[in-house]
JSON list of C-alpha atoms in Angstrom, two decimals:
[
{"chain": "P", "resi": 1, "resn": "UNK", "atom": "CA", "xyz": [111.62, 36.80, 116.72]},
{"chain": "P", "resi": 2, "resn": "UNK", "atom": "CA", "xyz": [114.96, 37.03, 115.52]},
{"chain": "P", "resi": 3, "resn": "UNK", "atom": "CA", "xyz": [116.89, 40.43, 115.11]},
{"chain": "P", "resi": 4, "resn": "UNK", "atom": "CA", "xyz": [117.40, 39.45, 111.65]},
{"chain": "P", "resi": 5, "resn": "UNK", "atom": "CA", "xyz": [113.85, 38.35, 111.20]},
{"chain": "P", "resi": 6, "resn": "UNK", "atom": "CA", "xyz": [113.04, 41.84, 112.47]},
{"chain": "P", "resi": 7, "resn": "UNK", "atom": "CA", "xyz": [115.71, 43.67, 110.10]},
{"chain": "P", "resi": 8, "resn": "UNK", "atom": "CA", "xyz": [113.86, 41.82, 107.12]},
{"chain": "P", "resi": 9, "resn": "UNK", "atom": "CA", "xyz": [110.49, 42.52, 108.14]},
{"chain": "P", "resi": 10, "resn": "UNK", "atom": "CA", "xyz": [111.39, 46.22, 108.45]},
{"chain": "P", "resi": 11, "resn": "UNK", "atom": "CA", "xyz": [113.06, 46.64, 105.04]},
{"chain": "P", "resi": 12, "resn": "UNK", "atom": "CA", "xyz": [109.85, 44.60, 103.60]},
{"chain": "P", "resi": 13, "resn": "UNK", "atom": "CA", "xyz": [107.74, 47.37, 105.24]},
{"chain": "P", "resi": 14, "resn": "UNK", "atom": "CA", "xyz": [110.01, 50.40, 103.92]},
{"chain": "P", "resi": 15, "resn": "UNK", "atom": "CA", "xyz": [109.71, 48.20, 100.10]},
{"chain": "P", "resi": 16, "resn": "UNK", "atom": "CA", "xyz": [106.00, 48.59, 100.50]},
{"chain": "P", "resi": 17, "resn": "UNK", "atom": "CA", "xyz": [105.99, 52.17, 102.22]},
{"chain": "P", "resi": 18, "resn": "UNK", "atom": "CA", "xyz": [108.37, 53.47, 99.04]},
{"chain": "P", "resi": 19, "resn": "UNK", "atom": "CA", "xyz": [105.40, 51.18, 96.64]},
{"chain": "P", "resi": 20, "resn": "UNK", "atom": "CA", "xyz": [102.65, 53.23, 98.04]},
{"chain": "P", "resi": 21, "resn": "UNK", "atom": "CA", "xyz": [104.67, 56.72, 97.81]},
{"chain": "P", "resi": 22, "resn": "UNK", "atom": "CA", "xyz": [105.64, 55.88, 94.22]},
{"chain": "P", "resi": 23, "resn": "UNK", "atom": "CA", "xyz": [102.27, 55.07, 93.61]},
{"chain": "P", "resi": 24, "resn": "UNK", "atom": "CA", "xyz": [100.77, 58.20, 94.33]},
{"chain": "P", "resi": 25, "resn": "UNK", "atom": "CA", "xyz": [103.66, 60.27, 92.77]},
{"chain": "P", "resi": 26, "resn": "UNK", "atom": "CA", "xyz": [103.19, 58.48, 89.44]},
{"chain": "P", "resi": 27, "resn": "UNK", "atom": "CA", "xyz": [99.77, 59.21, 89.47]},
{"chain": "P", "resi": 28, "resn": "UNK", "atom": "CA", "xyz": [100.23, 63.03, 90.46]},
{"chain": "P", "resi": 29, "resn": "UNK", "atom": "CA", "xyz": [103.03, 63.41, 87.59]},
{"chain": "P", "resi": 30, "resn": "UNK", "atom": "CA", "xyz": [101.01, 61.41, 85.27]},
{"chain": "P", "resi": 31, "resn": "UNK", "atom": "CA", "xyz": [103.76, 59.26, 84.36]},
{"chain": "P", "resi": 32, "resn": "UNK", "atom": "CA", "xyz": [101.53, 55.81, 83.26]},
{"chain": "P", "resi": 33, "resn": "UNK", "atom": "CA", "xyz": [104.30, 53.83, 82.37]},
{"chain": "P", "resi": 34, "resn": "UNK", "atom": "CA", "xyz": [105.65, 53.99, 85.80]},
{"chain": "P", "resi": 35, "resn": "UNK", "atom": "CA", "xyz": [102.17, 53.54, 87.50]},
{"chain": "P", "resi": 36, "resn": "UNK", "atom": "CA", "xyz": [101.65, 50.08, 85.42]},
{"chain": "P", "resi": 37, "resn": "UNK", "atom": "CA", "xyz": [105.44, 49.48, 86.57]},
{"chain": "P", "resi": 38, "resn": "UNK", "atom": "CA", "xyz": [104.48, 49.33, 90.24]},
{"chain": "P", "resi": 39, "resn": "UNK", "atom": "CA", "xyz": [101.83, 46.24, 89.27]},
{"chain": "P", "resi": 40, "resn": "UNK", "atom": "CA", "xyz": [101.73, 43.10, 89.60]},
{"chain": "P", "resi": 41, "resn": "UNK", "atom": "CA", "xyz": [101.82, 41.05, 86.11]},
{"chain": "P", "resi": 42, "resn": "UNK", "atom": "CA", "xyz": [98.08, 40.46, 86.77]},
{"chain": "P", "resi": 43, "resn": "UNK", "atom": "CA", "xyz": [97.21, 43.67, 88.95]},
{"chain": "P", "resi": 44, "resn": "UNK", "atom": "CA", "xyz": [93.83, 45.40, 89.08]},
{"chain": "P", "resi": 45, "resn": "UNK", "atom": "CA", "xyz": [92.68, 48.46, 90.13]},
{"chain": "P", "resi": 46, "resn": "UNK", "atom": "CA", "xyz": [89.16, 49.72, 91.22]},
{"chain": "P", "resi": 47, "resn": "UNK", "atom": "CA", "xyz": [88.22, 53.16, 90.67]},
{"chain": "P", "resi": 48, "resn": "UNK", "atom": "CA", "xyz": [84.35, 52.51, 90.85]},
{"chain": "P", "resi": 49, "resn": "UNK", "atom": "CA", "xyz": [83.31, 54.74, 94.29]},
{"chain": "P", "resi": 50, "resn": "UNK", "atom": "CA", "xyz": [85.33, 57.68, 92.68]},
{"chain": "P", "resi": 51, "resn": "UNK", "atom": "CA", "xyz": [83.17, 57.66, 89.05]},
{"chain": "P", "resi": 52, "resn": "UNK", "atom": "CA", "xyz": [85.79, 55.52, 87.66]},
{"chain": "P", "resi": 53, "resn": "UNK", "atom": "CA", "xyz": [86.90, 51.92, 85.99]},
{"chain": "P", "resi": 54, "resn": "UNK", "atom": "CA", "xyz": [87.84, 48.75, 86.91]},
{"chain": "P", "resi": 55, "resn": "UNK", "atom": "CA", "xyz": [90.02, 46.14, 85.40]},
{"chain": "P", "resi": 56, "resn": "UNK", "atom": "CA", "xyz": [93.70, 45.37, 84.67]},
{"chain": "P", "resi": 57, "resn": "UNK", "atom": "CA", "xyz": [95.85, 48.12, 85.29]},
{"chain": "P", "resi": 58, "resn": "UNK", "atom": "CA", "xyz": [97.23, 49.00, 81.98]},
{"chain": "P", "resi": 59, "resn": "UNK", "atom": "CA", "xyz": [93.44, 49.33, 80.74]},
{"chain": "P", "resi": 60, "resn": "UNK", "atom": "CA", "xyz": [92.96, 51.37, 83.99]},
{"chain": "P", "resi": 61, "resn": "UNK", "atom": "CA", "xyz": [96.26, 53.40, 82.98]},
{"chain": "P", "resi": 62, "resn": "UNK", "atom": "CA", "xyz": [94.89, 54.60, 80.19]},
{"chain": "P", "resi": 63, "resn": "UNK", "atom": "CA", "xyz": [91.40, 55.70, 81.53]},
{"chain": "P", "resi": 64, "resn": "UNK", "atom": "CA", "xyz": [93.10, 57.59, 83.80]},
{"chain": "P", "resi": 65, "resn": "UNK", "atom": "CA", "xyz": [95.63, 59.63, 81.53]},
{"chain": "P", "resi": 66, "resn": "UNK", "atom": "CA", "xyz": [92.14, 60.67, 79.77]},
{"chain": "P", "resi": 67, "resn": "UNK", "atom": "CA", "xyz": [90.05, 61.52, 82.39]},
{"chain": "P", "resi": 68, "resn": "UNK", "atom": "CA", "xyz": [93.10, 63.24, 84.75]},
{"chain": "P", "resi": 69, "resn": "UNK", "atom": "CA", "xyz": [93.97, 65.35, 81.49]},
{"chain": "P", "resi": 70, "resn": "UNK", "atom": "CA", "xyz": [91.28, 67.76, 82.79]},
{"chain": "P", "resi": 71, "resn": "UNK", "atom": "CA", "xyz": [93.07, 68.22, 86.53]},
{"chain": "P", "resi": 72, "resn": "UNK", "atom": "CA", "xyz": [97.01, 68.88, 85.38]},
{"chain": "P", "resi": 73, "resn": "UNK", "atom": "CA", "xyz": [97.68, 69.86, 89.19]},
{"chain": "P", "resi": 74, "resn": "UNK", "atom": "CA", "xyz": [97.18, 66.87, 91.54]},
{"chain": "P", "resi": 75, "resn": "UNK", "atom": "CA", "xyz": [98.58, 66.24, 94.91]},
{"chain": "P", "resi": 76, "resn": "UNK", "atom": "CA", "xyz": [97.68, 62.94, 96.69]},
{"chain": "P", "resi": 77, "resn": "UNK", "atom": "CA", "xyz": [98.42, 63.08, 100.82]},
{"chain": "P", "resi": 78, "resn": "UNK", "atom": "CA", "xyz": [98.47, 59.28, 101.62]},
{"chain": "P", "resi": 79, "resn": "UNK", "atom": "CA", "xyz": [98.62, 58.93, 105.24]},
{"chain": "P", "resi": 80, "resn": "UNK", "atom": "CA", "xyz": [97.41, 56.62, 108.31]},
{"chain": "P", "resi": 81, "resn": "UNK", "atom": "CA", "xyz": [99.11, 53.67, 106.51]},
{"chain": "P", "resi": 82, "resn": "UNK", "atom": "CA", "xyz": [98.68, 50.33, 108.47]},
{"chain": "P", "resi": 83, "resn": "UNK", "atom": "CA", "xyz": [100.66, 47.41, 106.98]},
{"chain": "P", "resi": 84, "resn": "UNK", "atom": "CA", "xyz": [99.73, 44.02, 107.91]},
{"chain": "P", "resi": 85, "resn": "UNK", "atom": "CA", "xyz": [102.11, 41.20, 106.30]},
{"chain": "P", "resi": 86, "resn": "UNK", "atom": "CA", "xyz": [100.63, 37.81, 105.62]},
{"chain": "P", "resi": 87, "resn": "UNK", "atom": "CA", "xyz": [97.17, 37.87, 105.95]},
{"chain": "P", "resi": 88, "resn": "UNK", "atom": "CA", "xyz": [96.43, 36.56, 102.81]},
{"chain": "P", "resi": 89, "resn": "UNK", "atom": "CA", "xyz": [94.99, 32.82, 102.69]},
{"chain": "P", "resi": 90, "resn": "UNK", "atom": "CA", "xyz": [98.17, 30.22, 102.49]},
{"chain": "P", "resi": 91, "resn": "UNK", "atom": "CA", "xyz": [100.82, 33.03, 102.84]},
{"chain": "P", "resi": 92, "resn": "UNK", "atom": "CA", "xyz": [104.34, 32.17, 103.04]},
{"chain": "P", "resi": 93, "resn": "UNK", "atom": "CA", "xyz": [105.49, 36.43, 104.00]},
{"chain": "P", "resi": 94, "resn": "UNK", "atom": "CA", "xyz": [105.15, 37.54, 100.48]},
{"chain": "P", "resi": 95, "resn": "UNK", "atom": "CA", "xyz": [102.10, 38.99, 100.67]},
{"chain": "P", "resi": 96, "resn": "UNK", "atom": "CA", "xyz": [100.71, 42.56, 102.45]},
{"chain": "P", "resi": 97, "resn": "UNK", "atom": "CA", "xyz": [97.77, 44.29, 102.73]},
{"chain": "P", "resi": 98, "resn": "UNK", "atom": "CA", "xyz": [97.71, 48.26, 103.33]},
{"chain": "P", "resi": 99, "resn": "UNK", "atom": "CA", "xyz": [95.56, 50.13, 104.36]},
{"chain": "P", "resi": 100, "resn": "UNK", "atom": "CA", "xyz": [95.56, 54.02, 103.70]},
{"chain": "P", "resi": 101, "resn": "UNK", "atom": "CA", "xyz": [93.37, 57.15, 103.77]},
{"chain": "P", "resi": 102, "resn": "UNK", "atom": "CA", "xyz": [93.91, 60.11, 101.53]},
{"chain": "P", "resi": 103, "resn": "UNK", "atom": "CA", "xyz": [93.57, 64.08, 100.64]},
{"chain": "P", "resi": 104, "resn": "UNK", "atom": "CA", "xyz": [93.59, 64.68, 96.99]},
{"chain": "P", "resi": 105, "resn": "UNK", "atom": "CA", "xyz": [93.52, 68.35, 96.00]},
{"chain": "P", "resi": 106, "resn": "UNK", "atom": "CA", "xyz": [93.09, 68.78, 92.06]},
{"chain": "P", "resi": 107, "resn": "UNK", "atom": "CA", "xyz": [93.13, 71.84, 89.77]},
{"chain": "P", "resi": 108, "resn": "UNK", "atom": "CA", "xyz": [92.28, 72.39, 86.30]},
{"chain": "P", "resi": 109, "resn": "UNK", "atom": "CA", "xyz": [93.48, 75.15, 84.39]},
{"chain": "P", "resi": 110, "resn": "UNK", "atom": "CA", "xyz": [90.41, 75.64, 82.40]},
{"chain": "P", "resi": 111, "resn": "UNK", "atom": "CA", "xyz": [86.26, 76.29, 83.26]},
{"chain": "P", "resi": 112, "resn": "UNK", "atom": "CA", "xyz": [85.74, 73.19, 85.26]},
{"chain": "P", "resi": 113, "resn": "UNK", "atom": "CA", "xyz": [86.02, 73.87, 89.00]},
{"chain": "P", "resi": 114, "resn": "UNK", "atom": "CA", "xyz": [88.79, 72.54, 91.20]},
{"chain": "P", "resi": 115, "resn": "UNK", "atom": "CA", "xyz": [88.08, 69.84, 94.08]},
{"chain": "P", "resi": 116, "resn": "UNK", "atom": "CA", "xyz": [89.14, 67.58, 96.63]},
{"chain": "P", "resi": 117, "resn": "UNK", "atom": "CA", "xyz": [88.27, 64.59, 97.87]},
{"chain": "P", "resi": 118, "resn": "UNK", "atom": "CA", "xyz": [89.36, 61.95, 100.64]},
{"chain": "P", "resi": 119, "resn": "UNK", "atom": "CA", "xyz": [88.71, 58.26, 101.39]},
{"chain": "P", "resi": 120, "resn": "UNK", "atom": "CA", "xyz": [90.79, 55.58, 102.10]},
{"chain": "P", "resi": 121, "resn": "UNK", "atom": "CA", "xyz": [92.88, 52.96, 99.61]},
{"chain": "P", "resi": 122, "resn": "UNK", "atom": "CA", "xyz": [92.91, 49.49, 99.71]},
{"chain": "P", "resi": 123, "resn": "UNK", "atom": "CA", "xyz": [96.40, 47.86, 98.43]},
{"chain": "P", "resi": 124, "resn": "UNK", "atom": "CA", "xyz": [96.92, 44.57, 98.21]},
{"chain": "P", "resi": 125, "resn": "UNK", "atom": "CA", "xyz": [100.75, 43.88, 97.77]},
{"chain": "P", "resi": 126, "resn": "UNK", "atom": "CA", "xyz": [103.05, 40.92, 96.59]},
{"chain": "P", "resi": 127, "resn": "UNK", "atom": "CA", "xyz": [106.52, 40.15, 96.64]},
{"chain": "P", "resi": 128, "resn": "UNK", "atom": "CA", "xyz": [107.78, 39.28, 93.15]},
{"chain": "P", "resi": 129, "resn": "UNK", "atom": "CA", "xyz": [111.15, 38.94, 91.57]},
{"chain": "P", "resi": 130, "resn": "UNK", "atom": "CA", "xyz": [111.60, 42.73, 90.80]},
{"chain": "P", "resi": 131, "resn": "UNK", "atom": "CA", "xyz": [110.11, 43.54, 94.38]},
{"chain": "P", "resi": 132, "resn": "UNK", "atom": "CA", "xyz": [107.71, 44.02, 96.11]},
{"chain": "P", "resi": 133, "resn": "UNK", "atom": "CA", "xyz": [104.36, 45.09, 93.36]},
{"chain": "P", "resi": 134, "resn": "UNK", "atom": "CA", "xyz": [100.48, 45.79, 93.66]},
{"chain": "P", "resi": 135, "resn": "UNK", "atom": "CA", "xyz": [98.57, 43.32, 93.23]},
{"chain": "P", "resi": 136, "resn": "UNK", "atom": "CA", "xyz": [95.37, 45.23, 93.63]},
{"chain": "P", "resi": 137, "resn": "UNK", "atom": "CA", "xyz": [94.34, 49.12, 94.30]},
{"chain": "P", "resi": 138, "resn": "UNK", "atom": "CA", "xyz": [91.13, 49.58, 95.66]},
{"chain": "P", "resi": 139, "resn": "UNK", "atom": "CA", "xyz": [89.87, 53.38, 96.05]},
{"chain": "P", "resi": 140, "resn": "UNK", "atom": "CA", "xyz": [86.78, 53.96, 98.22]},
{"chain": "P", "resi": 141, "resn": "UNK", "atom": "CA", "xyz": [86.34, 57.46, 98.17]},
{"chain": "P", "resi": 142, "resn": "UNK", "atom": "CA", "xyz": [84.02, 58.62, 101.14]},
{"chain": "P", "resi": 143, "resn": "UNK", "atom": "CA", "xyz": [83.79, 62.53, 100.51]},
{"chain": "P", "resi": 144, "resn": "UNK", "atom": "CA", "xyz": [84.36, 65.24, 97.42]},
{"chain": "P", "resi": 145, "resn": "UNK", "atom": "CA", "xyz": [84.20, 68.77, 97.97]},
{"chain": "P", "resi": 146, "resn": "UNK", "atom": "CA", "xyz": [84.04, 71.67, 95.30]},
{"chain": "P", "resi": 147, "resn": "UNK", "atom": "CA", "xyz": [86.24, 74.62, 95.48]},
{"chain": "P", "resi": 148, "resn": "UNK", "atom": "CA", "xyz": [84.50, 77.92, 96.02]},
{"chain": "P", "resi": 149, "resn": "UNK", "atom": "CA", "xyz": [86.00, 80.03, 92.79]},
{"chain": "P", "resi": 150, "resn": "UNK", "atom": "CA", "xyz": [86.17, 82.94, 95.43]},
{"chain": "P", "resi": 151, "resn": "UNK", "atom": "CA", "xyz": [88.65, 81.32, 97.53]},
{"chain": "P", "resi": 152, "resn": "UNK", "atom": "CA", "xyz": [90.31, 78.69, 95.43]},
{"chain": "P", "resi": 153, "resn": "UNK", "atom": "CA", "xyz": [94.14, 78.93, 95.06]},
{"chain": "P", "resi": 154, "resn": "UNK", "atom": "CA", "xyz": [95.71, 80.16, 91.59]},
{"chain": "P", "resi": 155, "resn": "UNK", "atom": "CA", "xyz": [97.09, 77.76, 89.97]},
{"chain": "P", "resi": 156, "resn": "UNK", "atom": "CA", "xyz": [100.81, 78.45, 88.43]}
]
């Protein structure tokens, strides 16, 4: 491999690291018109194992500005991400896959108790002309834990 092979492939990987964070920040702040921004013209996102949607992502968008209204304090922790470039069937380097397990803390500020829950994300990525953009978000959540009222933290 070529050192400027390399310097590519390591500014495609920062691209998709910055997708991911961006990702989870839109969500967190709730800003919708940024989280359909970091799609793919045709991205999807799958919600199912967490009690949610799947479809298109502005249609997903929306379902989540509802039913995140009740939780105004999120926090995703995205971490363990593995990157694999071109694995996707006829590739040609514009394609990733990641691979990424989470924390997500949540608080409400009314009578429904707080929570968090952890799994791991599925993202499949694409290169585009605007950068690099999901193509598909795939949550599997794998655990969900209820805050004891006793011991939760106060929300500010």
């Amino acid at each position: 491999m070529t050192q400027r092979v390399e310097l590519a492939t390591v500014r495609d990987r920062l691209a998709v690291d910055d997708l991911i964070t961006d990702y989870a920040v839109a969500v967190d702040d709730g800003d919708w018109e940024a989280y359909r921004g970091l799609f793919a013209p045709r991205g999807r996102a799958d919600y199912r194992s967490a009690g949610g949607i799947e479809g298109e992502a502005r249609a997903v968008a929306v379902w989540l500005a509802e039913s995140l209204r009740l939780f105004p304090v999120r926090q995703h922790l995205i971490v363990n991400r593995r990157v694999r470039f071109g694995i996707r069937e006829q590739d040609t380097g514009d394609t990733a896959e990641v691979r990424a397990d989470y924390v997500n803390p949540m608080a409400t500020t009314g009578p429904a108790p707080d929570f968090v829950c952890g799994g791991r994300y599925a993202f499949a990525v694409l290169r585009t002309g605007e950068g690099w953009r999901l193509s598909e978000v795939v949550v599997r959540e794998k655990w969900r834990r209820l805050a004891d009222p006793r011991t939760a933290p106060v929300v500010n």
